Amino acid sequence: AVVSTQSRSREEEFRETICALNLEMASLTKDLEDRHRQIKSLAQELLDRDDQIKSLAQELEDRSAKSNEPSASTNDGNSKEMVNTKVKGILNLVFRQFKEKVGLDETYEGRDVLTLSMGILKDATLSLLSEGSEDSSASSAQEESDEESDDDNDDDTPDDGTDRNPNPEASNPIQTTN
């Protein structure tokens, strides 16, 4: 009778342990599913933003082509390359900002993820827009200066020996990494 009581209590202990492990496994499974949903949501958000950036880049390229109609054919390859470089740089910047602000071992509420995403993408967009307006005003001033210099002399080098057409990527604050 004593052996049978001991075996029943051991059996109950095992059942309780199994039940506790099952509850822990269910909790971990739920956490894993929540994180998976969050990752899918972030991935979709990034894909949507990537599409928006590509659309904006295409719009920028179209505007640039319309404003520079005569010279568009000669600069077409360079402008596409510059746009591609800028898009890569922007996406790299957005990724690095996400990487800095999102802990891999952390769990986030959907609202927090969206707020964080919106803030990062807003900053990147504003940076791009302000850089674009600075570039266009600097470009207009450069073109006016170039036209005045072209009227004075026909060679492509200013009298002071400096290059009037510096590398446009040299002033780009967004650096791409390979």
Coordinates of C-alpha atoms in Angstrom, one line a residue:
A1 CA 0.0 0.0 0.0
V2 CA 2.9 2.3 0.8
V3 CA 4.6 1.6 -2.6
S4 CA 1.3 2.2 -4.4
T5 CA 0.8 5.6 -2.6
Q6 CA 4.4 6.6 -3.4
S7 CA 4.0 5.7 -7.0
R8 CA 0.7 7.7 -7.2
S9 CA 2.4 10.8 -5.7
R10 CA 5.3 10.4 -8.2
E11 CA 2.8 10.0 -11.0
E12 CA 1.0 13.2 -9.8
E13 CA 4.3 15.0 -9.6
F14 CA 5.2 14.0 -13.2
R15 CA 1.7 15.1 -14.4
E16 CA 2.1 18.5 -12.7
T17 CA 5.6 18.9 -14.2
I18 CA 4.2 18.0 -17.7
C19 CA 1.3 20.3 -17.2
A20 CA 3.6 23.2 -16.2
L21 CA 5.9 22.5 -19.2
N22 CA 2.9 22.4 -21.5
L23 CA 1.8 25.8 -20.1
E24 CA 5.3 27.3 -20.6
M25 CA 5.5 25.9 -24.1
A26 CA 2.1 27.4 -25.0
S27 CA 3.2 30.8 -23.6
L28 CA 6.5 30.6 -25.6
T29 CA 4.6 29.6 -28.7
K30 CA 2.3 32.6 -28.3
D31 CA 5.3 34.9 -27.8
L32 CA 6.9 33.5 -30.9
E33 CA 3.8 33.9 -32.9
D34 CA 3.4 37.5 -31.7
R35 CA 7.0 38.3 -32.7
H36 CA 6.5 36.6 -36.0
R37 CA 3.5 38.9 -36.7
Q38 CA 5.5 41.9 -35.6
I39 CA 8.4 41.0 -38.0
K40 CA 5.9 40.4 -40.8
S41 CA 4.3 43.8 -40.1
L42 CA 7.7 45.6 -40.1
A43 CA 8.8 43.8 -43.2
Q44 CA 5.6 44.9 -45.0
E45 CA 6.1 48.4 -43.7
L46 CA 9.6 48.5 -45.1
L47 CA 8.4 47.1 -48.4
D48 CA 5.7 49.8 -48.6
R49 CA 8.2 52.5 -47.8
D50 CA 10.6 51.0 -50.3
D51 CA 7.9 51.3 -53.0
Q52 CA 7.2 54.9 -51.9
I53 CA 10.9 55.8 -52.1
K54 CA 11.2 54.2 -55.5
S55 CA 8.1 56.1 -56.7
L56 CA 9.6 59.4 -55.3
A57 CA 12.9 58.6 -56.9
Q58 CA 11.2 58.0 -60.3
E59 CA 9.2 61.2 -59.9
L60 CA 12.4 63.1 -59.1
E61 CA 14.1 61.6 -62.1
D62 CA 11.1 62.5 -64.3
R63 CA 11.2 66.1 -63.1
S64 CA 14.9 66.3 -63.6
A65 CA 14.6 65.0 -67.1
K66 CA 11.9 67.5 -67.9
S67 CA 13.9 70.4 -66.5
N68 CA 17.0 69.4 -68.4
E69 CA 15.5 68.2 -71.6
P70 CA 18.4 69.1 -74.0
S71 CA 21.1 67.5 -71.8
A72 CA 19.0 64.6 -70.5
S73 CA 20.3 62.1 -73.1
T74 CA 23.9 62.8 -72.1
N75 CA 23.3 62.6 -68.4
D76 CA 20.7 59.9 -68.3
G77 CA 23.1 57.1 -67.2
N78 CA 24.6 59.4 -64.5
S79 CA 21.3 60.6 -63.2
K80 CA 20.0 57.0 -62.9
E81 CA 23.1 56.0 -61.2
M82 CA 22.9 59.0 -58.8
V83 CA 19.2 58.2 -58.0
N84 CA 20.0 54.5 -57.4
T85 CA 22.9 55.5 -55.1
K86 CA 20.6 57.9 -53.2
V87 CA 17.9 55.3 -52.9
K88 CA 20.4 52.8 -51.6
G89 CA 21.8 55.3 -49.2
I90 CA 18.4 56.2 -47.9
L91 CA 17.4 52.6 -47.4
N92 CA 20.7 52.0 -45.7
L93 CA 20.1 54.9 -43.4
V94 CA 16.5 53.8 -42.5
F95 CA 17.8 50.2 -41.8
R96 CA 20.6 51.5 -39.6
Q97 CA 18.1 53.7 -37.6
F98 CA 15.8 50.7 -37.2
K99 CA 18.7 48.6 -36.1
E100 CA 19.7 51.2 -33.5
K101 CA 16.3 51.6 -32.1
V102 CA 14.9 48.0 -32.2
G103 CA 16.3 45.4 -29.8
L104 CA 16.4 42.0 -31.2
D105 CA 15.4 40.4 -27.9
E106 CA 12.6 42.8 -27.2
T107 CA 8.9 42.5 -27.6
Y108 CA 7.0 45.5 -28.9
E109 CA 3.4 46.5 -29.2
G110 CA 2.1 47.1 -32.7
R111 CA 1.4 50.7 -31.9
D112 CA 5.0 51.2 -30.7
V113 CA 6.3 49.6 -33.9
L114 CA 4.2 51.8 -36.1
T115 CA 5.2 54.9 -34.1
L116 CA 8.8 54.1 -34.3
S117 CA 8.6 53.3 -38.1
M118 CA 6.7 56.5 -38.7
G119 CA 9.3 58.6 -36.9
I120 CA 12.3 57.0 -38.7
L121 CA 10.6 57.3 -42.1
K122 CA 9.5 60.8 -41.5
D123 CA 13.1 61.8 -40.5
A124 CA 14.5 60.2 -43.6
T125 CA 11.9 61.8 -45.8
L126 CA 12.4 65.2 -44.4
S127 CA 16.2 64.8 -44.7
L128 CA 15.8 63.8 -48.3
L129 CA 13.4 66.7 -49.1
S130 CA 15.6 69.3 -47.4
E131 CA 18.7 67.9 -49.2
G132 CA 16.8 68.0 -52.5
S133 CA 15.9 71.6 -52.1
E134 CA 19.4 72.5 -51.1
D135 CA 20.8 70.6 -54.1
S136 CA 18.3 72.2 -56.5
S137 CA 19.1 75.7 -55.3
A138 CA 22.8 75.0 -55.4
S139 CA 22.4 73.5 -58.8
S140 CA 20.5 76.5 -60.1
A141 CA 23.2 78.9 -58.8
Q142 CA 25.9 76.7 -60.3
E143 CA 24.2 76.6 -63.7
E144 CA 23.9 80.4 -63.7
S145 CA 27.5 80.7 -62.9
D146 CA 28.4 78.2 -65.6
E147 CA 26.4 80.1 -68.2
E148 CA 28.1 83.4 -67.3
S149 CA 31.5 81.7 -67.5
D150 CA 30.7 80.1 -70.8
D151 CA 29.9 83.5 -72.2
D152 CA 33.3 84.8 -71.1
N153 CA 35.4 81.9 -72.3
D154 CA 34.9 78.6 -74.0
D155 CA 37.2 76.3 -72.0
D156 CA 35.7 74.2 -69.2
T157 CA 38.2 75.3 -66.5
P158 CA 37.7 78.5 -64.5
D159 CA 40.6 81.0 -64.4
D160 CA 41.4 80.0 -60.8
G161 CA 42.1 76.4 -61.9
T162 CA 39.3 74.8 -59.9
D163 CA 36.7 72.5 -61.3
R164 CA 33.3 74.2 -61.8
N165 CA 31.5 70.8 -61.8
P166 CA 32.5 69.1 -58.5
N167 CA 31.5 65.5 -58.0
P168 CA 27.9 65.7 -56.9
E169 CA 28.3 62.6 -54.7
A170 CA 31.1 64.4 -52.7
S171 CA 28.5 66.6 -51.0
N172 CA 26.0 63.8 -50.4
P173 CA 25.7 63.3 -46.6
I174 CA 24.2 59.9 -47.1
Q175 CA 26.9 57.4 -47.6
T176 CA 26.3 53.9 -49.0
T177 CA 28.1 50.9 -47.8
N178 CA 28.7 47.8 -49.8

